[in-house]
Each structure stands twice: as C-alpha cells, then as structure tokens.
Amino acid sequence: MAFVLHRLTGLIMVAFILFHFLFFSTSLELGYSFLPLFGIIASFHGFNGLRLILNELGVGYRYRELGFQVVVALWLATSTVFILLVV
Amino acid sequence: MKLLNPVLWVLKIVTGVGLIVLLGLHFYTLHFHSGLLLFPGSIYYWLFVAFLLVHIVTALKDVLLEAGLKRIIVAPTLIVLAILIISPPILGLNSLTAIQGELEEPEGDSCVKDGDWMRYNHKSLLLDWREEVVRQGERFNTTEGKMEKSLEKECLDCHSYDNFCSECHDYAGVDPDCYSCHIKPESGQGQ
C-alpha cells in the first residue's frame, strides 16, 4: 500500500508541477486553487520518502510497519493544517 | 556503469530531501509573506528546478524499470520528460520579466515589499489584507511602515490601473475577481 501510494502521489505531483511551471496563469490558478490538495499529496510523498530513505539506509527497517503508521499520523496532522488554511 | 546506480540513488535521496526543504519554504513564504519566494529567476527557483529534474528522472527510471520496460524505451522517455520539465523555466513561460519594461513606471520610492516579491505574490498579500480588514477590522498595516490596507487608497497612489495593473494582468492572462464586489476603478485612475 505504501509503495503504491508513494508512486501514485509522485506521479500526481509530476503532472501538477509540469502545469505549475507552464504559464503564469496556470501557475497562479493551480497555486491558489489547489494549494491544500497539493500540500496533502506532497506531505504524504515527503514523509513516506523520508521513511524510505531511513529504511534503505538500514535505519528502522525492522519496525517499518510502525514507521508507516508514524508517516500516516504525521500526514494526517499536516493535512489538517492544510485544510484549516482554506476553511 | 557499476557506479551509476549508487550515484543515481544518492542523487535521488539528496534531491528528495532538498525538495522537501524548498517546498516547505515555498509554502511558508506564501503563507507568512517572507522573502524566500521561489519566483522565476530567483536562486531558490533554479535550485528547485534542478532538484526537481534530477529527482523526477532518477525516480521515474526506477518506476519504469520496475514496470518491466526495456532500457531502450526508458531512456528516451526520461529524456522527453526532462525536456518537458526544463523547457518552461528556461523559456521563461511563467516569468513576468518580459513585460516589466513595457509597464508604466510606478511613482514613489518603495512598495509594501520589494519588486520581485510583489510582482509574483501581491495576490496573496491582497487576499490577506481583505481578510484582515473585513473580518478582523485591522485596517492599517504597521509591519512595513504604517499604510492603509486599501487597493484604491494605497496601491493606486503609485500605480496606474490601466497602464500597470490591467496591462500586466492582460499579459499574464489572469482575471482578478476583485471587481465582482468592488467598483472597478475608472479608466485613467491611479497615480
């Protein structure tokens, strides 16, 4: 699940960033209208990416399931902040 | 060739961590109006583009190879994607530099923040001003010298609506929704 979500969020971000760079108008539109959504996607990819780096370096690999739960907790907390920004 | 994979792995990790830091700064800047904006042309922007390019190419290489695609297909795919990513920043498609010289020079010595910051981020500032004035009753800005948080009473004191604001908005292809509530400034207003 973590593997699929990491790949999926990565691909969504590639598409988002391509359009964010494309023209100033699309950059502005995406930047303001989809900032919370992008923040939610990017925070998962970022937290899970950090976990993967640690695991690949041999840190906490034995406790990788707990690591993923920590990632989900951090992601939910960050997502709440992003949602509160637009409410 | 044996050395290539570990090098790419290290690059993916370093750029990934770098992107987390730069994206964090970008969000922080937008929300708190700090000066570290990733506007086109700034060093942070080019650093972001470089990190992004390396991270996407190295990560997608793994994804495509894990999907069972042959190297002969993976390599051109990555090259096309790299060109797609790098072209808009290099060609300046999302940059406002080209219109700068065409606009009427504003009066006054200084703006709320420096020119580059205001050029790319004034929408965020105006949206926050609106919130602070309407919902919190904070009509005056004291952090950047005392000024009234008002487009008509402050911004249009120095900027021409027709030859500065509208001209740049037309060039950028943006349509501000300010005047769905406010009365649109008359032609020639400003300065």
Coordinates of N, CA and C in Angstrom, one line a residue, chain B residues 11-146:
Chain B
L11 N 21.7 10.7 -5.6 CA 21.2 11.9 -6.2 C 19.7 12.0 -5.9
K12 N 19.0 10.8 -6.0 CA 17.5 10.8 -5.8 C 17.2 11.2 -4.3
I13 N 18.0 10.7 -3.4 CA 17.8 10.9 -2.0 C 18.1 12.4 -1.6
V14 N 19.3 12.9 -2.1 CA 19.7 14.3 -1.8 C 18.7 15.3 -2.4
T15 N 18.3 15.0 -3.6 CA 17.3 16.0 -4.2 C 15.9 15.9 -3.6
G16 N 15.6 14.6 -3.2 CA 14.3 14.5 -2.5 C 14.2 15.3 -1.2
V17 N 15.3 15.1 -0.4 CA 15.3 15.9 0.9 C 15.4 17.4 0.6
G18 N 16.1 17.8 -0.5 CA 16.2 19.2 -0.9 C 14.8 19.7 -1.3
L19 N 14.1 18.9 -2.0 CA 12.8 19.4 -2.4 C 11.8 19.5 -1.3
I20 N 11.9 18.7 -0.3 CA 11.1 18.8 0.9 C 11.3 20.2 1.6
V21 N 12.6 20.5 1.7 CA 13.0 21.8 2.3 C 12.5 22.9 1.5
L22 N 12.7 22.9 0.2 CA 12.4 24.0 -0.7 C 10.8 24.2 -0.8
L23 N 10.1 23.0 -0.9 CA 8.6 23.1 -0.9 C 8.1 23.7 0.4
G24 N 8.7 23.2 1.5 CA 8.4 23.8 2.8 C 8.5 25.3 2.9
L25 N 9.7 25.7 2.3 CA 10.0 27.2 2.3 C 8.9 27.9 1.4
H26 N 8.6 27.3 0.3 CA 7.6 27.8 -0.6 C 6.3 28.0 0.1
F27 N 5.8 27.0 0.8 CA 4.5 27.1 1.5 C 4.6 28.2 2.6
Y28 N 5.7 28.2 3.3 CA 5.9 29.1 4.4 C 5.9 30.5 3.9
T29 N 6.6 30.7 2.8 CA 6.7 32.0 2.1 C 5.3 32.6 1.7
L30 N 4.6 31.7 1.1 CA 3.2 32.1 0.6 C 2.3 32.5 1.8
H31 N 2.4 31.7 2.9 CA 1.5 31.9 4.0 C 2.0 33.1 4.9
F32 N 3.3 33.2 5.1 CA 3.7 34.2 6.1 C 4.4 35.4 5.4
H33 N 4.3 35.4 4.0 CA 4.8 36.6 3.3 C 6.3 36.8 3.6
S34 N 7.1 35.8 3.7 CA 8.5 36.0 3.9 C 9.2 36.2 2.6
G35 N 10.5 36.6 2.6 CA 11.2 37.0 1.4 C 11.7 35.8 0.6
L36 N 11.6 34.6 1.1 CA 12.2 33.4 0.4 C 11.3 32.8 -0.7
L37 N 10.8 33.7 -1.6 CA 9.9 33.2 -2.6 C 10.6 32.5 -3.8
L38 N 10.0 31.4 -4.3 CA 10.6 30.7 -5.4 C 10.1 31.4 -6.7
F39 N 10.2 32.7 -6.9 CA 9.7 33.3 -8.1 C 10.7 33.1 -9.2
P40 N 10.2 33.0 -10.5 CA 11.1 32.7 -11.6 C 12.3 33.7 -11.6
G41 N 13.5 33.1 -11.7 CA 14.7 33.9 -11.8 C 15.4 33.9 -10.5
S42 N 14.8 33.6 -9.4 CA 15.5 33.6 -8.1 C 16.4 32.3 -8.0
I43 N 17.4 32.4 -7.1 CA 18.3 31.3 -7.0 C 17.5 30.0 -6.5
Y44 N 16.6 30.3 -5.5 CA 15.8 29.1 -5.0 C 15.0 28.5 -6.1
Y45 N 14.5 29.3 -7.0 CA 13.7 28.7 -8.1 C 14.5 27.8 -9.0
W46 N 15.7 28.3 -9.4 CA 16.6 27.4 -10.2 C 17.1 26.2 -9.5
L47 N 17.3 26.4 -8.2 CA 17.7 25.2 -7.4 C 16.5 24.2 -7.3
F48 N 15.3 24.7 -7.2 CA 14.1 23.9 -7.2 C 14.0 23.1 -8.5
V49 N 14.2 23.8 -9.6 CA 14.0 23.2 -11.0 C 15.1 22.1 -11.1
A50 N 16.3 22.4 -10.7 CA 17.4 21.4 -10.9 C 17.1 20.2 -10.0
F51 N 16.7 20.4 -8.7 CA 16.4 19.3 -7.9 C 15.3 18.4 -8.4
L52 N 14.3 19.2 -8.9 CA 13.1 18.5 -9.4 C 13.4 17.6 -10.6
L53 N 14.2 18.2 -11.5 CA 14.6 17.5 -12.7 C 15.3 16.2 -12.3
V54 N 16.3 16.3 -11.5 CA 17.1 15.1 -11.1 C 16.2 14.1 -10.3
H55 N 15.4 14.6 -9.4 CA 14.6 13.7 -8.6 C 13.6 12.9 -9.5
I56 N 12.9 13.7 -10.4 CA 11.9 13.0 -11.2 C 12.5 12.0 -12.1
V57 N 13.6 12.4 -12.8 CA 14.3 11.5 -13.7 C 14.8 10.2 -13.0
T58 N 15.5 10.4 -11.8 CA 16.0 9.2 -11.1 C 14.9 8.4 -10.6
A59 N 13.8 9.0 -10.1 CA 12.7 8.2 -9.5 C 11.9 7.5 -10.6
L60 N 11.7 8.2 -11.7 CA 10.9 7.5 -12.8 C 11.7 6.4 -13.5
K61 N 13.0 6.6 -13.5 CA 13.8 5.5 -14.1 C 13.5 4.2 -13.3
D62 N 13.5 4.3 -11.9 CA 13.2 3.1 -11.1 C 11.8 2.6 -11.4
V63 N 10.8 3.5 -11.5 CA 9.4 3.1 -11.7 C 9.3 2.4 -13.0
L64 N 9.9 3.0 -14.1 CA 9.7 2.4 -15.4 C 10.5 1.0 -15.5
L65 N 11.7 0.9 -14.9 CA 12.4 -0.3 -15.0 C 11.7 -1.4 -14.2
E66 N 11.1 -1.0 -13.0 CA 10.4 -1.9 -12.2 C 9.1 -2.4 -12.9
A67 N 8.6 -1.6 -13.8 CA 7.4 -1.9 -14.5 C 7.7 -2.9 -15.7
G68 N 9.0 -3.2 -15.9 CA 9.4 -4.2 -16.9 C 9.7 -3.6 -18.2
L69 N 9.8 -2.3 -18.3 CA 10.1 -1.6 -19.6 C 11.6 -1.8 -19.9
K70 N 11.9 -1.9 -21.2 CA 13.3 -2.1 -21.5 C 14.0 -0.7 -21.5
R71 N 15.4 -0.8 -21.3 CA 16.2 0.4 -21.2 C 16.1 1.3 -22.4
I72 N 15.9 0.6 -23.6 CA 15.8 1.3 -24.9 C 14.6 2.2 -24.9
I73 N 13.5 1.9 -24.2 CA 12.3 2.7 -24.1 C 12.4 3.7 -23.0
V74 N 13.0 3.2 -21.9 CA 13.1 4.1 -20.7 C 13.9 5.3 -20.9
A75 N 15.1 5.2 -21.6 CA 16.0 6.3 -21.8 C 15.3 7.4 -22.6
P76 N 14.7 7.2 -23.8 CA 14.1 8.3 -24.5 C 12.9 8.9 -23.7
T77 N 12.1 8.1 -23.0 CA 11.0 8.6 -22.2 C 11.5 9.6 -21.2
L78 N 12.6 9.2 -20.5 CA 13.1 10.1 -19.5 C 13.7 11.4 -20.1
I79 N 14.3 11.3 -21.3 CA 14.8 12.5 -22.0 C 13.7 13.4 -22.4
V80 N 12.6 12.9 -22.9 CA 11.4 13.7 -23.3 C 10.8 14.4 -22.0
L81 N 10.7 13.6 -21.0 CA 10.2 14.2 -19.7 C 11.1 15.3 -19.2
A82 N 12.4 15.1 -19.2 CA 13.3 16.1 -18.8 C 13.2 17.4 -19.6
I83 N 13.0 17.2 -20.9 CA 12.9 18.4 -21.8 C 11.5 19.1 -21.4
L84 N 10.5 18.4 -21.2 CA 9.2 19.0 -20.8 C 9.3 19.8 -19.5
I85 N 10.1 19.2 -18.6 CA 10.2 19.9 -17.2 C 11.0 21.2 -17.4
I86 N 12.1 21.1 -18.1 CA 13.1 22.1 -18.1 C 12.7 23.3 -19.1
S87 N 11.9 23.0 -20.1 CA 11.6 24.0 -21.1 C 10.9 25.2 -20.6
P88 N 9.7 25.1 -19.9 CA 9.0 26.3 -19.5 C 9.9 27.2 -18.6
P89 N 10.7 26.7 -17.6 CA 11.5 27.7 -16.9 C 12.6 28.3 -17.7
I90 N 13.2 27.5 -18.6 CA 14.3 28.1 -19.4 C 13.8 29.1 -20.4
L91 N 12.6 28.8 -21.0 CA 12.0 29.8 -22.0 C 11.3 30.9 -21.3
G92 N 11.2 30.8 -20.0 CA 10.6 31.9 -19.2 C 9.1 32.0 -19.4
L93 N 8.4 30.9 -19.7 CA 7.0 30.9 -20.0 C 6.1 31.4 -18.8
N94 N 6.6 31.1 -17.6 CA 5.8 31.5 -16.4 C 6.5 32.7 -15.7
S95 N 7.3 33.4 -16.5 CA 8.0 34.6 -15.9 C 7.4 35.9 -16.4
L96 N 7.4 36.9 -15.6 CA 6.8 38.2 -15.9 C 7.9 39.2 -16.3
T97 N 9.1 38.7 -16.5 CA 10.2 39.7 -16.8 C 10.0 40.4 -18.1
A98 N 9.5 39.7 -19.1 CA 9.4 40.4 -20.4 C 8.5 41.6 -20.4
I99 N 7.5 41.6 -19.6 CA 6.5 42.7 -19.6 C 7.0 43.9 -18.7
Q100 N 8.0 43.7 -17.9 CA 8.5 44.7 -16.9 C 8.7 46.0 -17.6
G101 N 9.5 46.0 -18.7 CA 9.9 47.3 -19.3 C 8.7 48.0 -20.0
E102 N 7.6 47.2 -20.3 CA 6.5 47.8 -21.1 C 5.5 48.5 -20.2
L103 N 5.6 48.3 -18.9 CA 4.6 48.9 -18.0 C 5.0 50.3 -17.5
E104 N 4.0 51.1 -17.2 CA 4.3 52.5 -16.8 C 5.0 52.4 -15.4
E105 N 6.1 53.2 -15.3 CA 6.9 53.2 -14.1 C 6.0 53.7 -12.9
P106 N 6.0 53.0 -11.8 CA 5.2 53.5 -10.7 C 5.9 54.7 -10.0
E107 N 5.0 55.5 -9.4 CA 5.6 56.6 -8.6 C 6.0 56.1 -7.2
G108 N 6.7 56.9 -6.5 CA 7.0 56.5 -5.1 C 8.3 55.8 -5.1
D109 N 8.9 55.7 -3.9 CA 10.2 55.1 -3.7 C 10.2 53.6 -3.5
S110 N 9.2 53.2 -2.7 CA 9.1 51.8 -2.3 C 7.7 51.3 -2.3
C111 N 7.6 50.0 -2.4 CA 6.3 49.3 -2.3 C 6.2 48.6 -0.9
V112 N 5.1 47.9 -0.7 CA 5.0 47.2 0.5 C 6.1 46.2 0.8
K113 N 6.5 45.5 -0.3 CA 7.7 44.6 -0.2 C 8.5 44.9 -1.5
D114 N 9.6 44.2 -1.7 CA 10.4 44.5 -2.9 C 9.7 44.1 -4.2
G115 N 10.2 44.6 -5.3 CA 9.5 44.5 -6.6 C 9.3 43.0 -7.0
D116 N 10.3 42.2 -6.9 CA 10.1 40.8 -7.3 C 9.1 40.1 -6.5
W117 N 9.1 40.3 -5.2 CA 8.1 39.7 -4.3 C 6.7 40.2 -4.7
M118 N 6.5 41.5 -4.9 CA 5.2 42.0 -5.2 C 4.7 41.5 -6.5
R119 N 5.7 41.4 -7.5 CA 5.3 41.0 -8.9 C 4.6 39.7 -8.9
Y120 N 5.1 38.7 -8.1 CA 4.6 37.3 -8.2 C 3.7 37.0 -7.0
N121 N 3.6 37.8 -6.0 CA 2.9 37.4 -4.8 C 1.9 38.4 -4.2
H122 N 1.6 39.5 -5.0 CA 0.7 40.5 -4.4 C -0.7 40.0 -4.3
K123 N -1.1 38.9 -5.0 CA -2.4 38.4 -4.9 C -2.6 37.9 -3.4
S124 N -1.6 37.1 -3.0 CA -1.6 36.6 -1.6 C -1.7 37.7 -0.6
L125 N -1.0 38.8 -0.8 CA -1.0 39.9 0.1 C -2.4 40.6 0.2
L126 N -2.9 40.8 -1.0 CA -4.3 41.4 -1.1 C -5.4 40.6 -0.5
L127 N -5.3 39.3 -0.7 CA -6.3 38.4 -0.1 C -6.2 38.4 1.4
D128 N -5.0 38.5 1.9 CA -4.8 38.5 3.4 C -5.3 39.9 3.9
W129 N -5.0 40.9 3.2 CA -5.5 42.3 3.6 C -7.0 42.3 3.7
R130 N -7.6 41.7 2.7 CA -9.1 41.6 2.6 C -9.6 40.9 3.9
E131 N -9.0 39.8 4.2 CA -9.4 39.0 5.4 C -9.2 39.8 6.7
E132 N -8.1 40.5 6.8 CA -7.7 41.2 8.0 C -8.7 42.5 8.2
V133 N -9.0 43.1 7.1 CA -9.8 44.3 7.1 C -11.3 44.0 7.4
V134 N -11.8 43.0 6.6 CA -13.2 42.7 6.7 C -13.6 41.9 7.9
R135 N -12.7 40.9 8.2 CA -13.1 40.0 9.3 C -12.5 40.4 10.7
Q136 N -11.3 41.0 10.6 CA -10.7 41.3 11.9 C -10.6 42.8 12.2
G137 N -11.1 43.6 11.3 CA -11.1 45.1 11.5 C -9.7 45.7 11.6
E138 N -8.7 45.0 11.1 CA -7.4 45.6 11.1 C -7.1 46.4 9.8
R139 N -7.4 47.7 9.8 CA -7.4 48.4 8.6 C -6.0 48.9 8.2
F140 N -5.1 49.0 9.2 CA -3.7 49.6 8.9 C -2.7 48.5 9.1
N141 N -1.7 48.6 8.2 CA -0.5 47.7 8.2 C 0.6 48.4 8.9
T142 N 1.1 47.8 9.9 CA 2.2 48.5 10.7 C 3.5 47.8 10.5
T143 N 3.5 46.6 9.9 CA 4.8 45.9 9.9 C 5.8 46.5 8.8
E144 N 5.2 47.0 7.7 CA 6.0 47.5 6.6 C 5.9 49.1 6.6
G145 N 5.8 49.7 7.7 CA 5.5 51.1 7.8 C 4.0 51.3 7.7
K146 N 3.5 52.4 8.4 CA 2.1 52.5 8.5 C 1.4 52.8 7.2

